[in-house]
Amino acid sequence: MADNKKHGALSRWEDEGGAMPCGPQEALAAACDEWDIPGLSDAEIIQLRIRVIALENIVLSLLSKADDAQLEHIVEMADLITPRPDATQHSLTIHAATQMKQFVERAHHFRS
């Protein structure tokens, strides 16, 4: 039963573009050029910043209650998204991985 569910989920993922090199967002990003999307106003950018700060603090709060295995998994995921030495080093990916590891370090601080 579980194998059927997994197979179904993987089939949907592939149908939705998840198997593309950049994931389902790849096709969406290419289509964005065709849309007439207005730029964000200063007020919208400020609201986004506030929400990101709030979400960071929520995540930190949750991570401070996580067990060691969960925190180690986050570090492993950060290592996984860090570009390999022979791959193109994308600064946003590198910064994202660094932020993930810093969240784990901060969570350890709040645990003690």
PDB file of C-alpha atoms in Angstrom:
ATOM      1  CA  MET A   1       0.000   0.000   0.000  1.00  0.00           C
ATOM      2  CA  ALA A   2       2.774   2.436   0.948  1.00  0.00           C
ATOM      3  CA  ASP A   3       4.654   1.638  -2.283  1.00  0.00           C
ATOM      4  CA  ASN A   4       1.552   2.525  -4.325  1.00  0.00           C
ATOM      5  CA  LYS A   5       1.251   5.866  -2.549  1.00  0.00           C
ATOM      6  CA  LYS A   6       4.941   6.594  -3.074  1.00  0.00           C
ATOM      7  CA  HIS A   7       4.736   5.650  -6.747  1.00  0.00           C
ATOM      8  CA  GLY A   8       1.649   7.850  -7.174  1.00  0.00           C
ATOM      9  CA  ALA A   9       3.340  10.792  -5.499  1.00  0.00           C
ATOM     10  CA  LEU A  10       6.456  10.393  -7.645  1.00  0.00           C
ATOM     11  CA  SER A  11       4.331  10.141 -10.795  1.00  0.00           C
ATOM     12  CA  ARG A  12       2.521  13.358  -9.912  1.00  0.00           C
ATOM     13  CA  TRP A  13       5.861  15.033  -9.158  1.00  0.00           C
ATOM     14  CA  GLU A  14       7.176  14.106 -12.609  1.00  0.00           C
ATOM     15  CA  ASP A  15       3.936  15.189 -14.296  1.00  0.00           C
ATOM     16  CA  GLU A  16       4.091  18.557 -12.535  1.00  0.00           C
ATOM     17  CA  GLY A  17       7.622  19.246 -13.714  1.00  0.00           C
ATOM     18  CA  GLY A  18       9.434  18.103 -10.585  1.00  0.00           C
ATOM     19  CA  ALA A  19      11.802  16.033 -12.681  1.00  0.00           C
ATOM     20  CA  MET A  20      13.126  19.078 -14.531  1.00  0.00           C
ATOM     21  CA  PRO A  21      16.751  20.033 -13.746  1.00  0.00           C
ATOM     22  CA  CYS A  22      15.631  23.062 -11.713  1.00  0.00           C
ATOM     23  CA  GLY A  23      12.403  21.534 -10.428  1.00  0.00           C
ATOM     24  CA  PRO A  24       8.867  22.727 -11.145  1.00  0.00           C
ATOM     25  CA  GLN A  25       9.894  26.368 -10.792  1.00  0.00           C
ATOM     26  CA  GLU A  26      11.993  26.155 -13.937  1.00  0.00           C
ATOM     27  CA  ALA A  27       8.979  26.227 -16.264  1.00  0.00           C
ATOM     28  CA  LEU A  28       7.259  28.828 -14.088  1.00  0.00           C
ATOM     29  CA  ALA A  29      10.272  31.145 -14.165  1.00  0.00           C
ATOM     30  CA  ALA A  30      10.425  30.935 -17.953  1.00  0.00           C
ATOM     31  CA  ALA A  31       6.735  31.809 -18.176  1.00  0.00           C
ATOM     32  CA  CYS A  32       7.117  34.828 -15.865  1.00  0.00           C
ATOM     33  CA  ASP A  33       8.556  36.845 -18.733  1.00  0.00           C
ATOM     34  CA  GLU A  34       5.228  36.467 -20.498  1.00  0.00           C
ATOM     35  CA  TRP A  35       3.210  37.816 -17.549  1.00  0.00           C
ATOM     36  CA  ASP A  36       2.656  41.441 -16.757  1.00  0.00           C
ATOM     37  CA  ILE A  37       3.728  41.374 -13.102  1.00  0.00           C
ATOM     38  CA  PRO A  38       4.172  44.799 -11.534  1.00  0.00           C
ATOM     39  CA  GLY A  39       7.208  45.401  -9.334  1.00  0.00           C
ATOM     40  CA  LEU A  40       6.822  45.440  -5.580  1.00  0.00           C
ATOM     41  CA  SER A  41       6.209  48.752  -3.900  1.00  0.00           C
ATOM     42  CA  ASP A  42       8.394  49.912  -1.001  1.00  0.00           C
ATOM     43  CA  ALA A  43       5.556  49.110   1.413  1.00  0.00           C
ATOM     44  CA  GLU A  44       5.271  45.552   0.041  1.00  0.00           C
ATOM     45  CA  ILE A  45       9.020  45.026   0.347  1.00  0.00           C
ATOM     46  CA  ILE A  46       8.926  46.244   3.953  1.00  0.00           C
ATOM     47  CA  GLN A  47       6.041  43.859   4.714  1.00  0.00           C
ATOM     48  CA  LEU A  48       7.995  40.980   3.173  1.00  0.00           C
ATOM     49  CA  ARG A  49      11.014  41.818   5.324  1.00  0.00           C
ATOM     50  CA  ILE A  50       8.842  41.891   8.448  1.00  0.00           C
ATOM     51  CA  ARG A  51       7.305  38.531   7.553  1.00  0.00           C
ATOM     52  CA  VAL A  52      10.721  36.967   6.889  1.00  0.00           C
ATOM     53  CA  ILE A  53      11.954  38.182  10.292  1.00  0.00           C
ATOM     54  CA  ALA A  54       8.832  36.752  11.937  1.00  0.00           C
ATOM     55  CA  LEU A  55       9.239  33.423  10.120  1.00  0.00           C
ATOM     56  CA  GLU A  56      12.921  33.230  11.047  1.00  0.00           C
ATOM     57  CA  ASN A  57      12.028  33.649  14.700  1.00  0.00           C
ATOM     58  CA  ILE A  58       9.268  31.044  14.465  1.00  0.00           C
ATOM     59  CA  VAL A  59      11.691  28.577  12.843  1.00  0.00           C
ATOM     60  CA  LEU A  60      14.320  29.337  15.488  1.00  0.00           C
ATOM     61  CA  SER A  61      11.773  28.730  18.223  1.00  0.00           C
ATOM     62  CA  LEU A  62      10.805  25.382  16.702  1.00  0.00           C
ATOM     63  CA  LEU A  63      14.422  24.357  16.148  1.00  0.00           C
ATOM     64  CA  SER A  64      15.294  25.134  19.751  1.00  0.00           C
ATOM     65  CA  LYS A  65      12.928  22.282  20.701  1.00  0.00           C
ATOM     66  CA  ALA A  66      14.185  19.895  17.996  1.00  0.00           C
ATOM     67  CA  ASP A  67      16.205  16.841  18.915  1.00  0.00           C
ATOM     68  CA  ASP A  68      19.839  16.398  17.901  1.00  0.00           C
ATOM     69  CA  ALA A  69      18.977  14.083  14.991  1.00  0.00           C
ATOM     70  CA  GLN A  70      16.660  16.698  13.460  1.00  0.00           C
ATOM     71  CA  LEU A  71      19.283  19.417  13.808  1.00  0.00           C
ATOM     72  CA  GLU A  72      21.925  17.163  12.264  1.00  0.00           C
ATOM     73  CA  HIS A  73      19.558  16.480   9.368  1.00  0.00           C
ATOM     74  CA  ILE A  74      19.354  20.229   8.689  1.00  0.00           C
ATOM     75  CA  VAL A  75      23.143  20.455   8.609  1.00  0.00           C
ATOM     76  CA  GLU A  76      23.232  17.487   6.202  1.00  0.00           C
ATOM     77  CA  MET A  77      20.674  19.211   3.965  1.00  0.00           C
ATOM     78  CA  ALA A  78      22.788  22.380   3.997  1.00  0.00           C
ATOM     79  CA  ASP A  79      25.794  20.312   2.925  1.00  0.00           C
ATOM     80  CA  LEU A  80      23.664  18.719   0.213  1.00  0.00           C
ATOM     81  CA  ILE A  81      22.639  22.048  -1.367  1.00  0.00           C
ATOM     82  CA  THR A  82      26.155  23.486  -1.172  1.00  0.00           C
ATOM     83  CA  PRO A  83      27.604  23.277  -4.689  1.00  0.00           C
ATOM     84  CA  ARG A  84      30.214  20.596  -5.271  1.00  0.00           C
ATOM     85  CA  PRO A  85      33.760  21.897  -5.861  1.00  0.00           C
ATOM     86  CA  ASP A  86      33.478  21.100  -9.596  1.00  0.00           C
ATOM     87  CA  ALA A  87      30.064  22.823  -9.938  1.00  0.00           C
ATOM     88  CA  THR A  88      29.228  26.461 -10.482  1.00  0.00           C
ATOM     89  CA  GLN A  89      29.352  28.236  -7.137  1.00  0.00           C
ATOM     90  CA  HIS A  90      26.094  30.194  -6.895  1.00  0.00           C
ATOM     91  CA  SER A  91      26.327  32.782  -4.124  1.00  0.00           C
ATOM     92  CA  LEU A  92      22.640  32.558  -3.140  1.00  0.00           C
ATOM     93  CA  THR A  93      22.868  28.794  -2.678  1.00  0.00           C
ATOM     94  CA  ILE A  94      26.043  29.151  -0.641  1.00  0.00           C
ATOM     95  CA  HIS A  95      24.420  31.829   1.550  1.00  0.00           C
ATOM     96  CA  ALA A  96      21.293  29.702   2.001  1.00  0.00           C
ATOM     97  CA  ALA A  97      23.365  26.736   3.197  1.00  0.00           C
ATOM     98  CA  THR A  98      25.270  29.002   5.569  1.00  0.00           C
ATOM     99  CA  GLN A  99      22.019  30.396   6.953  1.00  0.00           C
ATOM    100  CA  MET A 100      20.701  26.881   7.561  1.00  0.00           C
ATOM    101  CA  LYS A 101      23.798  26.002   9.576  1.00  0.00           C
ATOM    102  CA  GLN A 102      23.568  29.278  11.501  1.00  0.00           C
ATOM    103  CA  PHE A 103      19.958  28.494  12.425  1.00  0.00           C
ATOM    104  CA  VAL A 104      21.136  25.198  13.918  1.00  0.00           C
ATOM    105  CA  GLU A 105      23.879  26.983  15.871  1.00  0.00           C
ATOM    106  CA  ARG A 106      21.397  29.565  17.165  1.00  0.00           C
ATOM    107  CA  ALA A 107      18.962  26.816  18.116  1.00  0.00           C
ATOM    108  CA  HIS A 108      21.699  25.136  20.177  1.00  0.00           C
ATOM    109  CA  HIS A 109      22.245  28.462  21.954  1.00  0.00           C
ATOM    110  CA  PHE A 110      18.574  28.684  22.938  1.00  0.00           C
ATOM    111  CA  ARG A 111      18.499  25.077  24.124  1.00  0.00           C
ATOM    112  CA  SER A 112      21.043  25.621  26.887  1.00  0.00           C
TER     113      SER A 112
END
